Amino acid sequence: MDHLLKERDLAGESSRNGNLQMGSVKLSLEKRAAVLALVCSLIALGGALLIAGPIQELANSAFFAGKPSSGIAVSPELLAQGSGFFAQSCADCHGDDAHGDEGPDLHGLAISNARIAAQIKNGTKGEMPSFAKKYHDPEIAALVAYVRSLR
Amino acid sequence: MSIDPALWPRLHGASTHFPVALAMAAALCDGLSAVCPEGSPRKARLRGAGYCTIILGALGTFPAVLSGLLMTKGRVLGRDAELFHHLFVWPAFALLVGLGTWRALVGDKASRRGFAIYLAVLFLTAALMAGAGYWGGELILNS
């Protein structure tokens, strides 16, 4: 009887040890995975922030920055004309340097010329007035060229 | 020859919806699996779906972040709506990559406690992704 009880105790202990061991293996796997996950997160985040600088340089290069694509021939005169229109009608909200005030910053806009022109023409209800009556296509083209020149 | 600057917003729009949707789907599947009875086939199926969606979501963040950086010409914060968008994006990106890595390594061997912590972080990440999506939309509407 004693012998049987001892055997049962041993079996129970080994089973408990087995569970504990299994539990500790699980825990260590989860912990190791958590450490690796943290490392991967930091590498991904750090990598993204590190490549931001080179991307900034690359994005400002002629190839990536793009050129006005709506058939606007950009000349210094056109830019000067656009700058004049900007000072007259846009600087109040977008700031004298176009870095934003009430309206958003206009430097490095990642939208097409057609979209910029449509925004100037139509405005946005409650946010920006329409300039369709004040400016016609040639003037809007000058404004677009000026806004596009802001890097 | 040059690349049309409108290409990057288009690529960002095309790529960014996948990680947002996949993170939400992972939170939904894993959240539902947590309330299913232990050992039920539905629980296993939901866990499987959660496993796939979180890993695909984590992988999907890379093209989304890269196209976003190209779109903003490397600006990591910006201002106004862009700033708010980025304040949600960066932690969500880091958390999603971490969650995807953890899930890929642990698979279905997670303990109850480990999975509960994972689930809590996953819900937080899904909320951050939703915030990033909201401010991304505001950014487009205001541009």
PDB file of C-alpha atoms in Angstrom:
ATOM      1  CA  MET A   1       0.000   0.000   0.000  1.00  0.00           C
ATOM      2  CA  ASP A   2       2.803   2.391   0.994  1.00  0.00           C
ATOM      3  CA  HIS A   3       4.596   1.411  -2.151  1.00  0.00           C
ATOM      4  CA  LEU A   4       1.510   2.188  -4.280  1.00  0.00           C
ATOM      5  CA  LEU A   5       0.985   5.552  -2.557  1.00  0.00           C
ATOM      6  CA  LYS A   6       4.647   6.458  -3.107  1.00  0.00           C
ATOM      7  CA  GLU A   7       4.315   5.551  -6.793  1.00  0.00           C
ATOM      8  CA  ARG A   8       1.164   7.691  -7.083  1.00  0.00           C
ATOM      9  CA  ASP A   9       2.904  10.612  -5.380  1.00  0.00           C
ATOM     10  CA  LEU A  10       5.860  10.314  -7.720  1.00  0.00           C
ATOM     11  CA  ALA A  11       3.560  10.152 -10.743  1.00  0.00           C
ATOM     12  CA  GLY A  12       1.662  13.212  -9.523  1.00  0.00           C
ATOM     13  CA  GLU A  13       4.877  15.108  -8.874  1.00  0.00           C
ATOM     14  CA  SER A  14       6.276  14.286 -12.281  1.00  0.00           C
ATOM     15  CA  SER A  15       2.983  15.292 -13.886  1.00  0.00           C
ATOM     16  CA  ARG A  16       3.020  18.590 -11.964  1.00  0.00           C
ATOM     17  CA  ASN A  17       6.664  19.101 -12.919  1.00  0.00           C
ATOM     18  CA  GLY A  18       5.766  18.332 -16.508  1.00  0.00           C
ATOM     19  CA  ASN A  19       3.037  20.966 -16.464  1.00  0.00           C
ATOM     20  CA  LEU A  20       5.307  23.452 -14.781  1.00  0.00           C
ATOM     21  CA  GLN A  21       8.025  22.717 -17.275  1.00  0.00           C
ATOM     22  CA  MET A  22       5.574  23.054 -20.129  1.00  0.00           C
ATOM     23  CA  GLY A  23       4.338  26.297 -18.607  1.00  0.00           C
ATOM     24  CA  SER A  24       7.850  27.666 -18.306  1.00  0.00           C
ATOM     25  CA  VAL A  25       8.646  26.676 -21.909  1.00  0.00           C
ATOM     26  CA  LYS A  26       5.508  28.509 -23.052  1.00  0.00           C
ATOM     27  CA  LEU A  27       6.389  31.525 -20.961  1.00  0.00           C
ATOM     28  CA  SER A  28       9.946  31.656 -22.175  1.00  0.00           C
ATOM     29  CA  LEU A  29       8.782  31.326 -25.807  1.00  0.00           C
ATOM     30  CA  GLU A  30       6.352  34.207 -25.274  1.00  0.00           C
ATOM     31  CA  LYS A  31       9.008  36.277 -23.544  1.00  0.00           C
ATOM     32  CA  ARG A  32      11.545  35.611 -26.260  1.00  0.00           C
ATOM     33  CA  ALA A  33       8.945  36.454 -28.891  1.00  0.00           C
ATOM     34  CA  ALA A  34       8.097  39.665 -27.020  1.00  0.00           C
ATOM     35  CA  VAL A  35      11.757  40.717 -26.932  1.00  0.00           C
ATOM     36  CA  LEU A  36      12.139  39.957 -30.644  1.00  0.00           C
ATOM     37  CA  ALA A  37       8.890  41.803 -31.382  1.00  0.00           C
ATOM     38  CA  LEU A  38      10.187  44.836 -29.499  1.00  0.00           C
ATOM     39  CA  VAL A  39      13.477  44.702 -31.408  1.00  0.00           C
ATOM     40  CA  CYS A  40      11.635  44.408 -34.749  1.00  0.00           C
ATOM     41  CA  SER A  41       9.352  47.326 -33.821  1.00  0.00           C
ATOM     42  CA  LEU A  42      12.297  49.527 -32.928  1.00  0.00           C
ATOM     43  CA  ILE A  43      14.189  48.531 -36.072  1.00  0.00           C
ATOM     44  CA  ALA A  44      11.125  49.249 -38.247  1.00  0.00           C
ATOM     45  CA  LEU A  45      10.415  52.582 -36.569  1.00  0.00           C
ATOM     46  CA  GLY A  46      14.071  53.618 -36.466  1.00  0.00           C
ATOM     47  CA  GLY A  47      14.516  52.541 -40.083  1.00  0.00           C
ATOM     48  CA  ALA A  48      11.518  54.573 -41.208  1.00  0.00           C
ATOM     49  CA  LEU A  49      12.769  57.655 -39.373  1.00  0.00           C
ATOM     50  CA  LEU A  50      16.307  57.139 -40.664  1.00  0.00           C
ATOM     51  CA  ILE A  51      15.283  56.846 -44.314  1.00  0.00           C
ATOM     52  CA  ALA A  52      13.151  60.003 -43.992  1.00  0.00           C
ATOM     53  CA  GLY A  53      16.265  62.171 -44.489  1.00  0.00           C
ATOM     54  CA  PRO A  54      17.477  60.477 -47.681  1.00  0.00           C
ATOM     55  CA  ILE A  55      13.876  60.390 -48.934  1.00  0.00           C
ATOM     56  CA  GLN A  56      13.645  64.137 -48.362  1.00  0.00           C
ATOM     57  CA  GLU A  57      16.728  64.658 -50.547  1.00  0.00           C
ATOM     58  CA  LEU A  58      15.517  62.170 -53.132  1.00  0.00           C
ATOM     59  CA  ALA A  59      12.031  63.652 -53.217  1.00  0.00           C
ATOM     60  CA  ASN A  60      13.435  67.097 -53.887  1.00  0.00           C
ATOM     61  CA  SER A  61      15.510  65.840 -56.805  1.00  0.00           C
ATOM     62  CA  ALA A  62      14.246  66.787 -60.251  1.00  0.00           C
ATOM     63  CA  PHE A  63      13.201  63.240 -61.092  1.00  0.00           C
ATOM     64  CA  PHE A  64      11.040  62.656 -58.037  1.00  0.00           C
ATOM     65  CA  ALA A  65       9.779  66.170 -57.446  1.00  0.00           C
ATOM     66  CA  GLY A  66       8.107  66.264 -60.812  1.00  0.00           C
ATOM     67  CA  LYS A  67       7.348  69.260 -62.969  1.00  0.00           C
ATOM     68  CA  PRO A  68       4.128  71.050 -63.650  1.00  0.00           C
ATOM     69  CA  SER A  69       2.306  68.570 -65.815  1.00  0.00           C
ATOM     70  CA  SER A  70      -0.614  70.559 -67.114  1.00  0.00           C
ATOM     71  CA  GLY A  71       1.209  72.172 -69.976  1.00  0.00           C
ATOM     72  CA  ILE A  72       2.297  75.248 -68.017  1.00  0.00           C
ATOM     73  CA  ALA A  73       5.535  76.671 -69.366  1.00  0.00           C
ATOM     74  CA  VAL A  74       7.237  77.977 -66.226  1.00  0.00           C
ATOM     75  CA  SER A  75       9.107  81.224 -66.735  1.00  0.00           C
ATOM     76  CA  PRO A  76      10.405  83.714 -64.154  1.00  0.00           C
ATOM     77  CA  GLU A  77       7.725  86.142 -65.352  1.00  0.00           C
ATOM     78  CA  LEU A  78       4.982  83.592 -64.763  1.00  0.00           C
ATOM     79  CA  LEU A  79       6.329  82.856 -61.284  1.00  0.00           C
ATOM     80  CA  ALA A  80       6.531  86.574 -60.496  1.00  0.00           C
ATOM     81  CA  GLN A  81       2.956  87.012 -61.714  1.00  0.00           C
ATOM     82  CA  GLY A  82       1.837  84.051 -59.611  1.00  0.00           C
ATOM     83  CA  SER A  83       3.699  85.408 -56.599  1.00  0.00           C
ATOM     84  CA  GLY A  84       1.867  88.735 -57.033  1.00  0.00           C
ATOM     85  CA  PHE A  85      -1.526  87.002 -57.180  1.00  0.00           C
ATOM     86  CA  PHE A  86      -0.562  84.938 -54.159  1.00  0.00           C
ATOM     87  CA  ALA A  87       0.332  88.033 -52.120  1.00  0.00           C
ATOM     88  CA  GLN A  88      -2.961  89.639 -53.186  1.00  0.00           C
ATOM     89  CA  SER A  89      -5.369  86.785 -52.559  1.00  0.00           C
ATOM     90  CA  CYS A  90      -3.760  83.897 -50.706  1.00  0.00           C
ATOM     91  CA  ALA A  91      -1.186  85.238 -48.242  1.00  0.00           C
ATOM     92  CA  ASP A  92      -3.847  86.367 -45.766  1.00  0.00           C
ATOM     93  CA  CYS A  93      -4.765  82.765 -44.991  1.00  0.00           C
ATOM     94  CA  HIS A  94      -1.741  80.765 -46.145  1.00  0.00           C
ATOM     95  CA  GLY A  95       0.841  83.183 -44.719  1.00  0.00           C
ATOM     96  CA  ASP A  96       3.208  85.542 -46.533  1.00  0.00           C
ATOM     97  CA  ASP A  97       5.737  82.735 -46.907  1.00  0.00           C
ATOM     98  CA  ALA A  98       2.991  80.185 -47.730  1.00  0.00           C
ATOM     99  CA  HIS A  99       3.987  78.140 -44.692  1.00  0.00           C
ATOM    100  CA  GLY A 100       0.426  78.224 -43.462  1.00  0.00           C
ATOM    101  CA  ASP A 101      -1.588  80.333 -41.080  1.00  0.00           C
ATOM    102  CA  GLU A 102      -5.342  79.821 -41.071  1.00  0.00           C
ATOM    103  CA  GLY A 103      -4.932  77.810 -44.264  1.00  0.00           C
ATOM    104  CA  PRO A 104      -2.498  74.927 -44.729  1.00  0.00           C
ATOM    105  CA  ASP A 105       1.189  75.043 -45.635  1.00  0.00           C
ATOM    106  CA  LEU A 106       1.518  75.036 -49.429  1.00  0.00           C
ATOM    107  CA  HIS A 107       5.119  73.886 -49.637  1.00  0.00           C
ATOM    108  CA  GLY A 108       5.750  70.574 -51.362  1.00  0.00           C
ATOM    109  CA  LEU A 109       2.117  69.821 -52.156  1.00  0.00           C
ATOM    110  CA  ALA A 110       1.754  66.232 -53.278  1.00  0.00           C
ATOM    111  CA  ILE A 111      -1.259  66.831 -55.498  1.00  0.00           C
ATOM    112  CA  SER A 112      -1.490  67.369 -59.240  1.00  0.00           C
ATOM    113  CA  ASN A 113      -1.520  70.774 -60.902  1.00  0.00           C
ATOM    114  CA  ALA A 114      -5.066  70.123 -62.061  1.00  0.00           C
ATOM    115  CA  ARG A 115      -6.135  69.558 -58.454  1.00  0.00           C
ATOM    116  CA  ILE A 116      -4.415  72.742 -57.270  1.00  0.00           C
ATOM    117  CA  ALA A 117      -6.116  74.676 -60.090  1.00  0.00           C
ATOM    118  CA  ALA A 118      -9.501  73.124 -59.222  1.00  0.00           C
ATOM    119  CA  GLN A 119      -8.998  74.050 -55.563  1.00  0.00           C
ATOM    120  CA  ILE A 120      -8.266  77.680 -56.480  1.00  0.00           C
ATOM    121  CA  LYS A 121     -11.252  77.798 -58.840  1.00  0.00           C
ATOM    122  CA  ASN A 122     -13.809  76.044 -56.692  1.00  0.00           C
ATOM    123  CA  GLY A 123     -12.535  76.531 -53.142  1.00  0.00           C
ATOM    124  CA  THR A 124     -13.875  74.393 -50.284  1.00  0.00           C
ATOM    125  CA  LYS A 125     -17.208  75.194 -48.686  1.00  0.00           C
ATOM    126  CA  GLY A 126     -16.708  76.844 -45.297  1.00  0.00           C
ATOM    127  CA  GLU A 127     -12.922  76.757 -45.595  1.00  0.00           C
ATOM    128  CA  MET A 128     -11.658  78.463 -48.717  1.00  0.00           C
ATOM    129  CA  PRO A 129     -13.442  80.830 -51.094  1.00  0.00           C
ATOM    130  CA  SER A 130     -13.720  80.231 -54.827  1.00  0.00           C
ATOM    131  CA  PHE A 131     -11.492  82.421 -56.996  1.00  0.00           C
ATOM    132  CA  ALA A 132     -13.188  81.482 -60.283  1.00  0.00           C
ATOM    133  CA  LYS A 133     -14.616  84.972 -60.711  1.00  0.00           C
ATOM    134  CA  LYS A 134     -11.437  86.789 -59.773  1.00  0.00           C
ATOM    135  CA  TYR A 135      -8.948  84.701 -61.726  1.00  0.00           C
ATOM    136  CA  HIS A 136      -9.231  83.108 -65.156  1.00  0.00           C
ATOM    137  CA  ASP A 137      -7.218  80.199 -66.496  1.00  0.00           C
ATOM    138  CA  PRO A 138      -3.984  82.095 -67.333  1.00  0.00           C
ATOM    139  CA  GLU A 139      -3.891  83.714 -63.888  1.00  0.00           C
ATOM    140  CA  ILE A 140      -4.700  80.410 -62.194  1.00  0.00           C
ATOM    141  CA  ALA A 141      -1.891  78.795 -64.212  1.00  0.00           C
ATOM    142  CA  ALA A 142       0.484  81.446 -62.847  1.00  0.00           C
ATOM    143  CA  LEU A 143      -0.736  80.761 -59.298  1.00  0.00           C
ATOM    144  CA  VAL A 144      -0.322  77.003 -59.798  1.00  0.00           C
ATOM    145  CA  ALA A 145       3.201  77.503 -61.148  1.00  0.00           C
ATOM    146  CA  TYR A 146       4.056  79.664 -58.135  1.00  0.00           C
ATOM    147  CA  VAL A 147       2.566  77.222 -55.619  1.00  0.00           C
ATOM    148  CA  ARG A 148       4.333  74.346 -57.375  1.00  0.00           C
ATOM    149  CA  SER A 149       7.637  76.217 -57.090  1.00  0.00           C
ATOM    150  CA  LEU A 150       7.347  76.232 -53.287  1.00  0.00           C
ATOM    151  CA  ARG A 151       9.635  73.460 -52.040  1.00  0.00           C
TER     152      ARG A 151
ATOM    153  CA  MET B   1      11.443  62.896 -67.477  1.00  0.00           C
ATOM    154  CA  SER B   2      10.020  63.025 -63.959  1.00  0.00           C
ATOM    155  CA  ILE B   3       7.568  61.217 -61.732  1.00  0.00           C
ATOM    156  CA  ASP B   4       4.178  62.869 -61.352  1.00  0.00           C
ATOM    157  CA  PRO B   5       4.042  64.117 -57.726  1.00  0.00           C
ATOM    158  CA  ALA B   6       0.457  62.877 -57.560  1.00  0.00           C
ATOM    159  CA  LEU B   7       1.758  59.291 -57.832  1.00  0.00           C
ATOM    160  CA  TRP B   8       2.754  59.091 -54.154  1.00  0.00           C
ATOM    161  CA  PRO B   9      -0.641  60.050 -52.684  1.00  0.00           C
ATOM    162  CA  ARG B  10      -2.236  57.523 -55.029  1.00  0.00           C
ATOM    163  CA  LEU B  11       0.189  54.794 -53.975  1.00  0.00           C
ATOM    164  CA  HIS B  12      -0.258  55.744 -50.326  1.00  0.00           C
ATOM    165  CA  GLY B  13      -4.024  55.572 -50.688  1.00  0.00           C
ATOM    166  CA  ALA B  14      -3.756  52.228 -52.453  1.00  0.00           C
ATOM    167  CA  SER B  15      -1.413  50.668 -49.895  1.00  0.00           C
ATOM    168  CA  THR B  16      -2.544  52.168 -46.616  1.00  0.00           C
ATOM    169  CA  HIS B  17      -6.029  50.682 -46.501  1.00  0.00           C
ATOM    170  CA  PHE B  18      -4.714  47.121 -46.318  1.00  0.00           C
ATOM    171  CA  PRO B  19      -2.923  47.382 -42.948  1.00  0.00           C
ATOM    172  CA  VAL B  20      -5.787  49.446 -41.502  1.00  0.00           C
ATOM    173  CA  ALA B  21      -8.402  46.889 -42.547  1.00  0.00           C
ATOM    174  CA  LEU B  22      -6.225  43.908 -41.612  1.00  0.00           C
ATOM    175  CA  ALA B  23      -5.474  45.287 -38.140  1.00  0.00           C
ATOM    176  CA  MET B  24      -9.199  45.813 -37.577  1.00  0.00           C
ATOM    177  CA  ALA B  25      -9.971  42.324 -38.875  1.00  0.00           C
ATOM    178  CA  ALA B  26      -7.296  40.806 -36.625  1.00  0.00           C
ATOM    179  CA  ALA B  27      -8.738  42.622 -33.593  1.00  0.00           C
ATOM    180  CA  LEU B  28     -12.241  41.440 -34.524  1.00  0.00           C
ATOM    181  CA  CYS B  29     -11.253  37.800 -35.149  1.00  0.00           C
ATOM    182  CA  ASP B  30      -9.016  37.466 -32.083  1.00  0.00           C
ATOM    183  CA  GLY B  31     -11.489  39.389 -29.931  1.00  0.00           C
ATOM    184  CA  LEU B  32     -14.321  37.055 -30.970  1.00  0.00           C
ATOM    185  CA  SER B  33     -12.109  33.995 -30.495  1.00  0.00           C
ATOM    186  CA  ALA B  34     -11.546  35.049 -26.880  1.00  0.00           C
ATOM    187  CA  VAL B  35     -15.255  34.709 -26.120  1.00  0.00           C
ATOM    188  CA  CYS B  36     -15.696  31.384 -27.939  1.00  0.00           C
ATOM    189  CA  PRO B  37     -15.743  28.204 -25.824  1.00  0.00           C
ATOM    190  CA  GLU B  38     -12.355  26.551 -25.296  1.00  0.00           C
ATOM    191  CA  GLY B  39     -11.604  23.897 -27.926  1.00  0.00           C
ATOM    192  CA  SER B  40     -14.463  24.818 -30.264  1.00  0.00           C
ATOM    193  CA  PRO B  41     -13.749  24.717 -34.028  1.00  0.00           C
ATOM    194  CA  ARG B  42     -15.006  28.299 -34.361  1.00  0.00           C
ATOM    195  CA  LYS B  43     -12.378  29.495 -31.862  1.00  0.00           C
ATOM    196  CA  ALA B  44      -9.629  27.721 -33.823  1.00  0.00           C
ATOM    197  CA  ARG B  45     -10.857  29.207 -37.110  1.00  0.00           C
ATOM    198  CA  LEU B  46     -11.032  32.713 -35.659  1.00  0.00           C
ATOM    199  CA  ARG B  47      -7.536  32.344 -34.173  1.00  0.00           C
ATOM    200  CA  GLY B  48      -6.268  31.174 -37.577  1.00  0.00           C
ATOM    201  CA  ALA B  49      -7.855  34.165 -39.276  1.00  0.00           C
ATOM    202  CA  GLY B  50      -6.427  36.490 -36.603  1.00  0.00           C
ATOM    203  CA  TYR B  51      -2.985  34.967 -37.128  1.00  0.00           C
ATOM    204  CA  CYS B  52      -3.055  35.524 -40.916  1.00  0.00           C
ATOM    205  CA  THR B  53      -4.545  39.020 -40.773  1.00  0.00           C
ATOM    206  CA  ILE B  54      -2.115  40.400 -38.181  1.00  0.00           C
ATOM    207  CA  ILE B  55       0.921  39.086 -40.073  1.00  0.00           C
ATOM    208  CA  LEU B  56      -0.367  40.401 -43.418  1.00  0.00           C
ATOM    209  CA  GLY B  57      -1.284  43.681 -41.735  1.00  0.00           C
ATOM    210  CA  ALA B  58       2.220  44.037 -40.288  1.00  0.00           C
ATOM    211  CA  LEU B  59       3.757  43.333 -43.705  1.00  0.00           C
ATOM    212  CA  GLY B  60       1.341  45.782 -45.322  1.00  0.00           C
ATOM    213  CA  THR B  61       2.554  48.654 -43.142  1.00  0.00           C
ATOM    214  CA  PHE B  62       5.904  48.820 -44.947  1.00  0.00           C
ATOM    215  CA  PRO B  63       4.646  49.934 -48.395  1.00  0.00           C
ATOM    216  CA  ALA B  64       2.140  52.230 -46.666  1.00  0.00           C
ATOM    217  CA  VAL B  65       4.850  53.945 -44.606  1.00  0.00           C
ATOM    218  CA  LEU B  66       7.282  54.141 -47.525  1.00  0.00           C
ATOM    219  CA  SER B  67       4.718  55.696 -49.882  1.00  0.00           C
ATOM    220  CA  GLY B  68       3.660  58.069 -47.092  1.00  0.00           C
ATOM    221  CA  LEU B  69       7.241  59.214 -46.567  1.00  0.00           C
ATOM    222  CA  LEU B  70       7.645  59.760 -50.308  1.00  0.00           C
ATOM    223  CA  MET B  71       4.335  61.618 -50.424  1.00  0.00           C
ATOM    224  CA  THR B  72       5.321  63.994 -47.616  1.00  0.00           C
ATOM    225  CA  LYS B  73       8.902  64.252 -48.915  1.00  0.00           C
ATOM    226  CA  GLY B  74      10.326  62.699 -45.780  1.00  0.00           C
ATOM    227  CA  ARG B  75       8.374  64.760 -43.238  1.00  0.00           C
ATOM    228  CA  VAL B  76       7.938  62.576 -40.181  1.00  0.00           C
ATOM    229  CA  LEU B  77       5.640  64.927 -38.254  1.00  0.00           C
ATOM    230  CA  GLY B  78       4.448  67.988 -40.198  1.00  0.00           C
ATOM    231  CA  ARG B  79       1.737  70.248 -38.793  1.00  0.00           C
ATOM    232  CA  ASP B  80      -2.025  70.422 -38.269  1.00  0.00           C
ATOM    233  CA  ALA B  81      -3.846  67.363 -39.634  1.00  0.00           C
ATOM    234  CA  GLU B  82      -0.584  65.884 -40.896  1.00  0.00           C
ATOM    235  CA  LEU B  83       0.908  66.142 -37.407  1.00  0.00           C
ATOM    236  CA  PHE B  84      -2.096  64.392 -35.850  1.00  0.00           C
ATOM    237  CA  HIS B  85      -1.990  61.744 -38.587  1.00  0.00           C
ATOM    238  CA  HIS B  86       1.668  61.056 -37.823  1.00  0.00           C
ATOM    239  CA  LEU B  87       1.152  61.027 -34.061  1.00  0.00           C
ATOM    240  CA  PHE B  88      -1.184  58.086 -34.612  1.00  0.00           C
ATOM    241  CA  VAL B  89       0.757  56.476 -37.457  1.00  0.00           C
ATOM    242  CA  TRP B  90       4.164  56.010 -35.839  1.00  0.00           C
ATOM    243  CA  PRO B  91       3.059  54.194 -32.671  1.00  0.00           C
ATOM    244  CA  ALA B  92       0.544  52.164 -34.702  1.00  0.00           C
ATOM    245  CA  PHE B  93       3.280  51.166 -37.157  1.00  0.00           C
ATOM    246  CA  ALA B  94       5.679  50.097 -34.391  1.00  0.00           C
ATOM    247  CA  LEU B  95       2.965  48.209 -32.504  1.00  0.00           C
ATOM    248  CA  LEU B  96       1.662  46.452 -35.607  1.00  0.00           C
ATOM    249  CA  VAL B  97       5.149  45.272 -36.578  1.00  0.00           C
ATOM    250  CA  GLY B  98       5.700  44.091 -32.997  1.00  0.00           C
ATOM    251  CA  LEU B  99       2.358  42.290 -32.822  1.00  0.00           C
ATOM    252  CA  GLY B 100       2.917  40.612 -36.194  1.00  0.00           C
ATOM    253  CA  THR B 101       6.366  39.445 -35.105  1.00  0.00           C
ATOM    254  CA  TRP B 102       5.116  38.157 -31.756  1.00  0.00           C
ATOM    255  CA  ARG B 103       2.203  36.307 -33.314  1.00  0.00           C
ATOM    256  CA  ALA B 104       4.355  34.799 -36.054  1.00  0.00           C
ATOM    257  CA  LEU B 105       6.798  33.477 -33.452  1.00  0.00           C
ATOM    258  CA  VAL B 106       4.315  32.279 -30.841  1.00  0.00           C
ATOM    259  CA  GLY B 107       1.647  30.973 -33.245  1.00  0.00           C
ATOM    260  CA  ASP B 108      -1.043  29.058 -31.375  1.00  0.00           C
ATOM    261  CA  LYS B 109       1.215  28.309 -28.378  1.00  0.00           C
ATOM    262  CA  ALA B 110       0.262  31.473 -26.497  1.00  0.00           C
ATOM    263  CA  SER B 111      -0.754  31.121 -22.869  1.00  0.00           C
ATOM    264  CA  ARG B 112      -4.084  32.568 -21.757  1.00  0.00           C
ATOM    265  CA  ARG B 113      -2.338  35.492 -20.047  1.00  0.00           C
ATOM    266  CA  GLY B 114       0.005  36.104 -22.981  1.00  0.00           C
ATOM    267  CA  PHE B 115      -2.892  36.124 -25.416  1.00  0.00           C
ATOM    268  CA  ALA B 116      -4.870  38.508 -23.196  1.00  0.00           C
ATOM    269  CA  ILE B 117      -1.967  40.982 -23.201  1.00  0.00           C
ATOM    270  CA  TYR B 118      -1.594  40.531 -26.971  1.00  0.00           C
ATOM    271  CA  LEU B 119      -5.303  41.201 -27.419  1.00  0.00           C
ATOM    272  CA  ALA B 120      -5.181  44.372 -25.311  1.00  0.00           C
ATOM    273  CA  VAL B 121      -2.251  45.715 -27.342  1.00  0.00           C
ATOM    274  CA  LEU B 122      -4.023  44.680 -30.552  1.00  0.00           C
ATOM    275  CA  PHE B 123      -7.132  46.682 -29.601  1.00  0.00           C
ATOM    276  CA  LEU B 124      -4.936  49.681 -28.808  1.00  0.00           C
ATOM    277  CA  THR B 125      -3.205  49.302 -32.182  1.00  0.00           C
ATOM    278  CA  ALA B 126      -6.530  49.026 -34.024  1.00  0.00           C
ATOM    279  CA  ALA B 127      -7.687  52.222 -32.288  1.00  0.00           C
ATOM    280  CA  LEU B 128      -4.463  53.996 -33.261  1.00  0.00           C
ATOM    281  CA  MET B 129      -4.899  52.786 -36.858  1.00  0.00           C
ATOM    282  CA  ALA B 130      -8.431  54.156 -36.856  1.00  0.00           C
ATOM    283  CA  GLY B 131      -7.109  57.503 -35.591  1.00  0.00           C
ATOM    284  CA  ALA B 132      -4.410  57.521 -38.256  1.00  0.00           C
ATOM    285  CA  GLY B 133      -7.029  56.772 -40.914  1.00  0.00           C
ATOM    286  CA  TYR B 134      -9.315  59.527 -39.644  1.00  0.00           C
ATOM    287  CA  TRP B 135      -6.566  62.168 -39.704  1.00  0.00           C
ATOM    288  CA  GLY B 136      -5.347  60.883 -43.057  1.00  0.00           C
ATOM    289  CA  GLY B 137      -8.836  61.527 -44.410  1.00  0.00           C
ATOM    290  CA  GLU B 138      -8.854  64.998 -42.868  1.00  0.00           C
ATOM    291  CA  LEU B 139      -5.502  65.642 -44.524  1.00  0.00           C
ATOM    292  CA  ILE B 140      -6.878  64.761 -47.951  1.00  0.00           C
ATOM    293  CA  LEU B 141     -10.078  66.741 -47.443  1.00  0.00           C
ATOM    294  CA  ASN B 142      -8.122  69.826 -46.394  1.00  0.00           C
ATOM    295  CA  SER B 143      -5.495  69.667 -49.137  1.00  0.00           C
TER     296      SER B 143
END
